[in-house]
Tab-separated table of C-alpha atoms in Angstrom:
chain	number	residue	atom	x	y	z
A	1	UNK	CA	30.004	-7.734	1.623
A	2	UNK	CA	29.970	-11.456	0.224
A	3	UNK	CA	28.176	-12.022	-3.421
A	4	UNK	CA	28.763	-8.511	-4.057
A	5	UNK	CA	29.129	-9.821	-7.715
A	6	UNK	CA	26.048	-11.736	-8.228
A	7	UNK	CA	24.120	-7.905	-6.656
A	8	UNK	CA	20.859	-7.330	-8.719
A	9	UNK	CA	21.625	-3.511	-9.629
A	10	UNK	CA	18.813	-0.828	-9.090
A	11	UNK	CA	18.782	2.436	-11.129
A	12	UNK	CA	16.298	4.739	-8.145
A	13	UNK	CA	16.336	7.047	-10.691
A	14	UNK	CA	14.211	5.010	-13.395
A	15	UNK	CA	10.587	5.961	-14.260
A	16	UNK	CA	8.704	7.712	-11.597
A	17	UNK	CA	11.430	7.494	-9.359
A	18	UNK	CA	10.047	7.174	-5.708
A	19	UNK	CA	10.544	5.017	-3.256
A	20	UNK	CA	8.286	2.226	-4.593
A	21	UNK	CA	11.606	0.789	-6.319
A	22	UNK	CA	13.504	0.752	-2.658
A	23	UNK	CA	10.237	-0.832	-1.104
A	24	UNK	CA	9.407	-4.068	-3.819
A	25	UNK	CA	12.803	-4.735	-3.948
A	26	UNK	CA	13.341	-4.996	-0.049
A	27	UNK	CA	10.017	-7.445	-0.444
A	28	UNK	CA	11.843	-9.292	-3.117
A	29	UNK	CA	15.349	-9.382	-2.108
A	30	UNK	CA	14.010	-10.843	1.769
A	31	UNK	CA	11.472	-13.767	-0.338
A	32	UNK	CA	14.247	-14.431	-3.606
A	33	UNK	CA	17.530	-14.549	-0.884
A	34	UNK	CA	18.753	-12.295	-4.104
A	35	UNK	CA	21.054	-9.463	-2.710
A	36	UNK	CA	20.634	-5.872	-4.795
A	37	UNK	CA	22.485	-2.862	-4.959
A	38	UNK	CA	20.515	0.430	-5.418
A	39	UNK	CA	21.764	3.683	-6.370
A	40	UNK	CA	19.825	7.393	-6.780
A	41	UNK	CA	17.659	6.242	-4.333
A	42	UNK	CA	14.354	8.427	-4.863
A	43	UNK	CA	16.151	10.395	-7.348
A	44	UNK	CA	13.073	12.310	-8.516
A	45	UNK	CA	11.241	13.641	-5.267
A	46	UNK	CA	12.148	17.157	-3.266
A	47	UNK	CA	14.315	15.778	-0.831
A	48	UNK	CA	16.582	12.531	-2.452
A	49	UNK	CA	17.656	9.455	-0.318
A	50	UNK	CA	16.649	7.777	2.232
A	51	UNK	CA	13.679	9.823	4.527
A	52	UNK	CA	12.430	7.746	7.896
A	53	UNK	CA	10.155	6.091	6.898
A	54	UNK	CA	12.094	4.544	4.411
A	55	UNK	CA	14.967	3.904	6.430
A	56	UNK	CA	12.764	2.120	8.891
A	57	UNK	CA	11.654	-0.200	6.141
A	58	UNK	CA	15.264	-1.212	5.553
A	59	UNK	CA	15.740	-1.965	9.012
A	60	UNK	CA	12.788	-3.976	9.491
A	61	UNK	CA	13.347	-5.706	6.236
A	62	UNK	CA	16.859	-6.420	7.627
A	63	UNK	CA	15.567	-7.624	10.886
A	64	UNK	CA	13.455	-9.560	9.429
A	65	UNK	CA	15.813	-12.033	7.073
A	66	UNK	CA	18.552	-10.872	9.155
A	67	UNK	CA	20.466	-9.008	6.162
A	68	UNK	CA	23.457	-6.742	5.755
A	69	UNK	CA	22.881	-3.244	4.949
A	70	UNK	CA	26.008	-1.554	5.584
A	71	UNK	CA	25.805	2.131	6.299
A	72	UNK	CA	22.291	2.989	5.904
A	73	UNK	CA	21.621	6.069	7.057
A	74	UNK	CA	18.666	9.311	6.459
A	75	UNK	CA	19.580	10.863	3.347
A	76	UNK	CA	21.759	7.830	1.889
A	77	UNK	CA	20.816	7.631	-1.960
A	78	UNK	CA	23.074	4.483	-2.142
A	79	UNK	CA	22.214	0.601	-0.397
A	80	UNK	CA	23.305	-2.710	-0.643
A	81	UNK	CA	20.978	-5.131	0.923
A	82	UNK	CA	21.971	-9.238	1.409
A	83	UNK	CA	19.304	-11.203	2.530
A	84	UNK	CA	19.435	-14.085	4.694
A	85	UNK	CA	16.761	-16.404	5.610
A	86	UNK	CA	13.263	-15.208	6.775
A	87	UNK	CA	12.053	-15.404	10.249
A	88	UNK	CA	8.698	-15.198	11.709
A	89	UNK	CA	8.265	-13.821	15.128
A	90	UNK	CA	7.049	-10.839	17.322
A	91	UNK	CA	8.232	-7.734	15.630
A	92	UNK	CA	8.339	-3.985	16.639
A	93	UNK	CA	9.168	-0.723	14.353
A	94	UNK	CA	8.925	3.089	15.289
A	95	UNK	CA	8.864	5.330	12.561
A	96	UNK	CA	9.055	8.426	15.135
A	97	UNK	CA	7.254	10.598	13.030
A	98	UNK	CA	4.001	10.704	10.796
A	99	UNK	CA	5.724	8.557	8.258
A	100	UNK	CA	4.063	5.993	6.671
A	101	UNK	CA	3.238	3.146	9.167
A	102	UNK	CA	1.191	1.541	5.638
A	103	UNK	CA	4.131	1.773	3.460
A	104	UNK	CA	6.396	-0.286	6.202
A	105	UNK	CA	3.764	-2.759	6.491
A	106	UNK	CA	3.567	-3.425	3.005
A	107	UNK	CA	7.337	-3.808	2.594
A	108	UNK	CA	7.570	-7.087	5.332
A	109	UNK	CA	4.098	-8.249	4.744
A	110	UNK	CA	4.312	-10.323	1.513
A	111	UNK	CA	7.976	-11.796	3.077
A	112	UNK	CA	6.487	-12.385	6.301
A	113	UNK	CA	4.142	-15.256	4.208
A	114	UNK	CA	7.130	-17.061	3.579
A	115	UNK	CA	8.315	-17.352	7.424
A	116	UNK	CA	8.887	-20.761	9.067
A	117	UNK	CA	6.096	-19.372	11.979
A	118	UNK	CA	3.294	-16.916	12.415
A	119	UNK	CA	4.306	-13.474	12.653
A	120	UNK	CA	3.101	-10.431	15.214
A	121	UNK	CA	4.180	-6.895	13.856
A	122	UNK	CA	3.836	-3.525	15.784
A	123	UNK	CA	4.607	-0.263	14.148
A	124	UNK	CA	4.043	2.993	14.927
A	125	UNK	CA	4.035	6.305	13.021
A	126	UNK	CA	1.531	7.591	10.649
A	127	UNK	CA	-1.205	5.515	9.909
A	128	UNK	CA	-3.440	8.678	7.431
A	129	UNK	CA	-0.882	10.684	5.483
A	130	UNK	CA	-1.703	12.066	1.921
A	131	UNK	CA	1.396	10.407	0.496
A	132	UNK	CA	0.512	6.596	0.938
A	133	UNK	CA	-2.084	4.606	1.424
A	134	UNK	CA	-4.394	4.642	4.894
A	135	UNK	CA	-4.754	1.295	7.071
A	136	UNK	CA	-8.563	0.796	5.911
A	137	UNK	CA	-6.772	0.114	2.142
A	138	UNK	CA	-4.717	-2.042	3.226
A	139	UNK	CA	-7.601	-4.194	5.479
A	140	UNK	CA	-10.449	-3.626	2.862
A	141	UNK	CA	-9.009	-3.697	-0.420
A	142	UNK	CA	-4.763	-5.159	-0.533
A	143	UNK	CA	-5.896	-7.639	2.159
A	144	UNK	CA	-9.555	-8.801	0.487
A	145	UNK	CA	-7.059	-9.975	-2.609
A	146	UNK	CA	-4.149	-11.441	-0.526
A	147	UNK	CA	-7.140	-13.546	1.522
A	148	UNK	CA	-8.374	-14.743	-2.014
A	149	UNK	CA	-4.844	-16.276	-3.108
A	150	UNK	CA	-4.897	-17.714	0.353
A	151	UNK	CA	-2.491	-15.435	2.934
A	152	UNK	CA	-4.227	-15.384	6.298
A	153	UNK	CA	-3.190	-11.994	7.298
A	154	UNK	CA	-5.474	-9.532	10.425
A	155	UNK	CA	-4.739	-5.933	9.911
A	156	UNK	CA	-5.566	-3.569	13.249
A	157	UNK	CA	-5.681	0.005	13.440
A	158	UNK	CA	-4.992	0.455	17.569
A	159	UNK	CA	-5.089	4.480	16.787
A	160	UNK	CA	-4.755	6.669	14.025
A	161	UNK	CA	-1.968	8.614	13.254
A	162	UNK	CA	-2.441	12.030	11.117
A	163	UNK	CA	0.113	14.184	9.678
A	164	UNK	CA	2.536	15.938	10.854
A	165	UNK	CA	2.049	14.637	14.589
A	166	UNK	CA	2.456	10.726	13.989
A	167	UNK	CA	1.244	8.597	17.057
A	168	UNK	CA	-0.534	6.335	15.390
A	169	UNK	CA	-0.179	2.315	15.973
A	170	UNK	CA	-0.801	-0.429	13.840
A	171	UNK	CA	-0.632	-4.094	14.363
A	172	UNK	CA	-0.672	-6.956	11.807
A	173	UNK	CA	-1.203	-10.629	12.569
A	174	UNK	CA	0.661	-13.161	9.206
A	175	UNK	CA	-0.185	-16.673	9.060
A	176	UNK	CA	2.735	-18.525	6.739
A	177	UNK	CA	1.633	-19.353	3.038
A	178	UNK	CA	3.775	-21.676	1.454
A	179	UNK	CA	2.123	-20.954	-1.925
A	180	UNK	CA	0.168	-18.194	-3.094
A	181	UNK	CA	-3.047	-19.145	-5.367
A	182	UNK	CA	-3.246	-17.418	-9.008
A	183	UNK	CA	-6.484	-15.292	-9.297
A	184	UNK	CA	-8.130	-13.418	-12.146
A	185	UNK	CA	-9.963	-9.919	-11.300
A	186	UNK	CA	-11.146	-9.216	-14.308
A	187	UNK	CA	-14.614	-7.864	-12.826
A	188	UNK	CA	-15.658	-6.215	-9.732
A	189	UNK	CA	-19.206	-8.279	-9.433
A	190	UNK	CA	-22.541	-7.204	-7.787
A	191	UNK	CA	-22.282	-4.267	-5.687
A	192	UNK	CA	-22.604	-5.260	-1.921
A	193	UNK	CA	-22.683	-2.122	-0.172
A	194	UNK	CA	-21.220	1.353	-0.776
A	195	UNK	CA	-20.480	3.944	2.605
A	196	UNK	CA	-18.780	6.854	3.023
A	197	UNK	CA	-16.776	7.715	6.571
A	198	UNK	CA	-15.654	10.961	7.729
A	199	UNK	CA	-13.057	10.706	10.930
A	200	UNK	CA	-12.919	14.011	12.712
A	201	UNK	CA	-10.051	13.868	15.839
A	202	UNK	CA	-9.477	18.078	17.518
A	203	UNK	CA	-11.943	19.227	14.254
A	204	UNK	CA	-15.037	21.078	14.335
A	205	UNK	CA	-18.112	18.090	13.508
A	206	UNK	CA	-19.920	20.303	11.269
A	207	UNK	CA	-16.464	19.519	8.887
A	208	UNK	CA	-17.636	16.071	8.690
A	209	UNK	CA	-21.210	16.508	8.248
A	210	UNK	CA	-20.208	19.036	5.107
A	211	UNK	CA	-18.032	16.560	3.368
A	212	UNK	CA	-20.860	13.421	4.178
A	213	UNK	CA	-23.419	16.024	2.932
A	214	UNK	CA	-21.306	16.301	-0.691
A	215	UNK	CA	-20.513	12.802	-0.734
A	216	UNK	CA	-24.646	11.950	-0.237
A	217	UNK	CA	-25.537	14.380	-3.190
A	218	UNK	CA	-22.664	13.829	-5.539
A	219	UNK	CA	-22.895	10.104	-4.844
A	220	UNK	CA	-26.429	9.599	-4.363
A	221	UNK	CA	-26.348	7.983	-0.883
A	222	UNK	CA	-28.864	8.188	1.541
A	223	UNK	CA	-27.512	9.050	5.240
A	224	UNK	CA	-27.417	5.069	6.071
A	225	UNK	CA	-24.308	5.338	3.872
A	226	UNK	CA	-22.734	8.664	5.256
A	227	UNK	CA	-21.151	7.738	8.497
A	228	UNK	CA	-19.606	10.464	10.773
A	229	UNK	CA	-16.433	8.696	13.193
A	230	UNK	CA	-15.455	10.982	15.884
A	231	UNK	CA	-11.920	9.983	17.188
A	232	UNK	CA	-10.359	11.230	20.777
A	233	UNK	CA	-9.075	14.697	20.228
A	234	UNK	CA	-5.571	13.913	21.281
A	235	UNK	CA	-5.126	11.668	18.260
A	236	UNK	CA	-5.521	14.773	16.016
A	237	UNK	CA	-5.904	17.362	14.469
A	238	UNK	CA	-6.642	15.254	11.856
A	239	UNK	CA	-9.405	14.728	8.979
A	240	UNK	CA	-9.892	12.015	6.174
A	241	UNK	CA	-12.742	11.015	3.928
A	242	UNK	CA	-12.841	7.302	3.106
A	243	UNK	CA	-15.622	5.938	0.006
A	244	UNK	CA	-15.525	2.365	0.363
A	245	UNK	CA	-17.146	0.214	-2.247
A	246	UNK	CA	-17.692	-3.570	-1.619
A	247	UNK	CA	-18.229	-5.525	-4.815
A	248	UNK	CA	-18.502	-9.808	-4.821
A	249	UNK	CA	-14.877	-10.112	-5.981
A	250	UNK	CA	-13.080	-6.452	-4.772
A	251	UNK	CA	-13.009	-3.847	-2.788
A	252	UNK	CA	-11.857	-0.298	-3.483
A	253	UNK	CA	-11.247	2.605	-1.189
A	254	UNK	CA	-10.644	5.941	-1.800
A	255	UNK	CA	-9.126	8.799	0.162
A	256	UNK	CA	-9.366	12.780	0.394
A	257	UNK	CA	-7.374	14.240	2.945
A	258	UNK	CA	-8.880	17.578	5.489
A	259	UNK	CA	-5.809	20.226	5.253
A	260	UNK	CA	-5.475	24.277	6.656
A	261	UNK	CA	-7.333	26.354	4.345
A	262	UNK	CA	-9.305	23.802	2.329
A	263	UNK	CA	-12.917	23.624	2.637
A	264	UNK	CA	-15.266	20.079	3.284
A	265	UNK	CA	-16.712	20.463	0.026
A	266	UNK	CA	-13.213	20.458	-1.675
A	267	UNK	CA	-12.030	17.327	0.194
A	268	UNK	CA	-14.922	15.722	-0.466
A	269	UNK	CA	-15.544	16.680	-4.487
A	270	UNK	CA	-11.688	14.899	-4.393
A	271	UNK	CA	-12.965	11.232	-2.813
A	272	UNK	CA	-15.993	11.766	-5.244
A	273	UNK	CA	-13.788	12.049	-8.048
A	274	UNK	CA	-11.526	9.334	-7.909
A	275	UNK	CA	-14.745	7.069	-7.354
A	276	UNK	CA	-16.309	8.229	-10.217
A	277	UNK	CA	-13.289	7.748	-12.115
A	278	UNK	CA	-13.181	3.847	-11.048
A	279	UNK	CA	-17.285	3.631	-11.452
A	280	UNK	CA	-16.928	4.959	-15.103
A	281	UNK	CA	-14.114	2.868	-15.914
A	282	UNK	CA	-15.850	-0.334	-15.195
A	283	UNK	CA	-12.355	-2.461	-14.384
A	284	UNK	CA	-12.147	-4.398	-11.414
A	285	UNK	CA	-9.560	-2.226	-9.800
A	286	UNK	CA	-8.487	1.150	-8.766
A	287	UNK	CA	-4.755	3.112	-10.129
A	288	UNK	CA	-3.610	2.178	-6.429
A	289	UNK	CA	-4.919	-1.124	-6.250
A	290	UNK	CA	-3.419	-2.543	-9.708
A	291	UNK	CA	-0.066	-0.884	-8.211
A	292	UNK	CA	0.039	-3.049	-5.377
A	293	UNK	CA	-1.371	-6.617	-6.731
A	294	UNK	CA	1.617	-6.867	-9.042
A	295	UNK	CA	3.591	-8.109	-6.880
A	296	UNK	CA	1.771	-11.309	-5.166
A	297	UNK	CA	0.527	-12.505	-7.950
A	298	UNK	CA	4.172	-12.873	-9.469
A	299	UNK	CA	5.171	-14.495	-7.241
A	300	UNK	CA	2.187	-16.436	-7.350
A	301	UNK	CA	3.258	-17.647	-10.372
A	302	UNK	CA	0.871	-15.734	-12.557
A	303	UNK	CA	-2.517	-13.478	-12.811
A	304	UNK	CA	-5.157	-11.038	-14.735
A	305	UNK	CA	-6.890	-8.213	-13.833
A	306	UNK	CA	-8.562	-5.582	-15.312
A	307	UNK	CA	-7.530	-1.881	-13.430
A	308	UNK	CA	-8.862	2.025	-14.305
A	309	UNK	CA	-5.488	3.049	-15.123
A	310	UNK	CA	-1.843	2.031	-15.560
A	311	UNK	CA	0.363	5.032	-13.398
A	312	UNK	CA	3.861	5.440	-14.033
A	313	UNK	CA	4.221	4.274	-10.481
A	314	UNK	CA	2.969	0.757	-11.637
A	315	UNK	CA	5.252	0.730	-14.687
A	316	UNK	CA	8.040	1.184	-12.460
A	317	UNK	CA	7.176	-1.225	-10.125
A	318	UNK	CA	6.773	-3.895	-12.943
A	319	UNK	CA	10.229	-3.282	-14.635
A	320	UNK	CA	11.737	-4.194	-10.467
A	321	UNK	CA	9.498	-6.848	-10.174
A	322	UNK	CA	11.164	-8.329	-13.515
A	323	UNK	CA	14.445	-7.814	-12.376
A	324	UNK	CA	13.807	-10.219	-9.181
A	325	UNK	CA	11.369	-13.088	-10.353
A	326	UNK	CA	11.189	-15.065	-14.107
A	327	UNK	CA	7.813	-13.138	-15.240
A	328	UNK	CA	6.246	-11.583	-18.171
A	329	UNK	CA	3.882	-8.331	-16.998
A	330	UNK	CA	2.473	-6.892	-19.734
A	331	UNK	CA	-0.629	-4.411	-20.051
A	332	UNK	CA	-3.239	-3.778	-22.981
A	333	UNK	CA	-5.855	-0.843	-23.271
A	334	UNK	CA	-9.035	-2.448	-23.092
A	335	UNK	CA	-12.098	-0.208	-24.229
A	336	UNK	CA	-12.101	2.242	-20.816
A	337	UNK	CA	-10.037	0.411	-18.921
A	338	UNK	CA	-6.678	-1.434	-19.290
A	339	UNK	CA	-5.623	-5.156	-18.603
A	340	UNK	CA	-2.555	-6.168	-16.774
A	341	UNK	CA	-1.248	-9.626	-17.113
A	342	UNK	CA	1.318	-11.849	-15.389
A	343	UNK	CA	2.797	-14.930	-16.468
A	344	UNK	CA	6.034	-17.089	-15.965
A	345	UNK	CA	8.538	-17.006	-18.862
């Protein structure tokens, strides 16, 4: 490969490991037009290298600036990725599985605002899996922020996909944005509305009605705010709780996942916790939130926000981000909650 020797090199193995490091620097690599070379490529989960869903975001991402990847393959723990230029277009990506749909979407999306044209992207896969974020994050809460620093992005969820089964379909509309805005979110605001949604698809309805029933009392929402969504059966089995809280400057949503052998009350006393968790905090932002606004705002240039926690998952994704774009990130404990901030060197 050509400029083998100006390659940004990628340890997979640092921090927390995952494939968070593969994903930000795909985003980074296609907007930079810096090649990278990464090695121990999710070093730290159950089954290393490369799984589907990941090599699917490789592909896309290489479809997309039309870049060389070499011998990428499922289980490959080594890639080397050279970008060429971006292009906008009409775009379609199979995941064949119940792999993250979200996760490949997030990978193109923040390139895809640097594309000569608009953009039309079609992938299908999983669109609810406990190991990544569901579509209504990405429309509510990722795409409320990218809308303030002035992307023009419409997210659609055409059918869900639970796992193990897949099927699901999601398409994203991407305006170009030749220059993202700096924000600060250093506070949520007034409180707009608060709901909670159970989606049922091939489950018994009395599973819904038991999580919306622990949501109402542990939350204290009336039934206005406890909203039942029955999906065709085909597109299941499948069951997730989403708590979605609107604020003047944010939104947050949190997830609890229906599984074999654990009860409503249990999925729903998880959702209940990790909104409590935020609530108490009093930052602007959520742990999975903070994880993903890292990223546009350096290459924004610069921003501030306040978050609930700093994971090891958003430590790792800051020491990438570094090795790609001239910024400072830097975070500070601040009373109950912690501020990140990002600045140009």
């Amino acid at each position: 490969m050509n400029n083998k020797e100006k390659m940004i090199e990628l340890d997979g193995a640092i921090g927390e490991g995952g494939g968070q490091i593969l994903r930000s620097a795909l985003t980074l690599s296609m907007i930079t037009g810096q090649a990278f070379r990464i090695n121990n490529i999710r070093a730290n989960r159950p089954k290393p290298g490369l799984m589907r869903q990941h090599l699917v975001a490789v592909q896309a991402a290489a479809q997309i600036c039309n870049a060389e990847i070499g011998d990428a393959g499922i289980g490959a723990q080594l890639l080397e990725f050279v970008p060429q230029k971006i292009k906008g277009g009409d775009y379609q990506f199979a995941i064949g599985s119940a792999g993250s749909c979200t996760l490949v979407l997030q990978t193109v999306l923040p390139a895809l605002l640097f594309a000569d044209k608009e953009s039309n992207i079609r992938i299908s896969g999983g669109t609810h899996n406990p190991m990544a974020p569901p579509v209504q994050f990405l429309q509510r809460a990722y795409g409320k922020v990218l809308e303030k620093m002035g992307a023009s992005i419409d997210i659609q969820l055409k059918r869900f996909g639970f796992y193990p089964a897949g099927g699901g379909e999601v398409l994203a509309q991407i305006q170009p944005c030749s220059q993202l805005r700096q924000i600060s979110l250093m506070e949520r605001g007034e409180r707009e509305s608060a709901f909670a949604e159970s989606f049922i698809a091939g489950v018994a309805a009395n599973v819904a009605k038991r999580e919306l029933e622990c949501v109402g009392n542990g939350m204290g929402w009336d039934e206005s705010q406890l909203l039942v969504r029955g999906l065709p059966a085909e597109q299941g089995p499948g069951n997730v709780l989403l708590l979605t809280l609107e604020y003047q400057h944010v939104t947050e949503v949190f997830c609890a996942f229906g599984e074999k052998m654990l009860r409503a009350e249990a999925v729903a006393k998880n959702a209940i916790q990790q909104a409590r968790h935020y609530l108490a905090s009093g930052a602007a932002v959520g742990e999975y939130l903070a994880d993903q606004l890292m990223l546009p705002m350096a290459l924004a240039g610069g921003g501030k926000f306040t978050t609930s926690q700093i994971s090891e998952h958003a430590k790792t994704n800051a020491a990438v981000i570094k090795k790609f774009l001239p910024v400072d990130i830097s975070f500070a404990e601040n009373g109950s909650c912690h501020t990140c901030t990002i600045s140009n060197q």
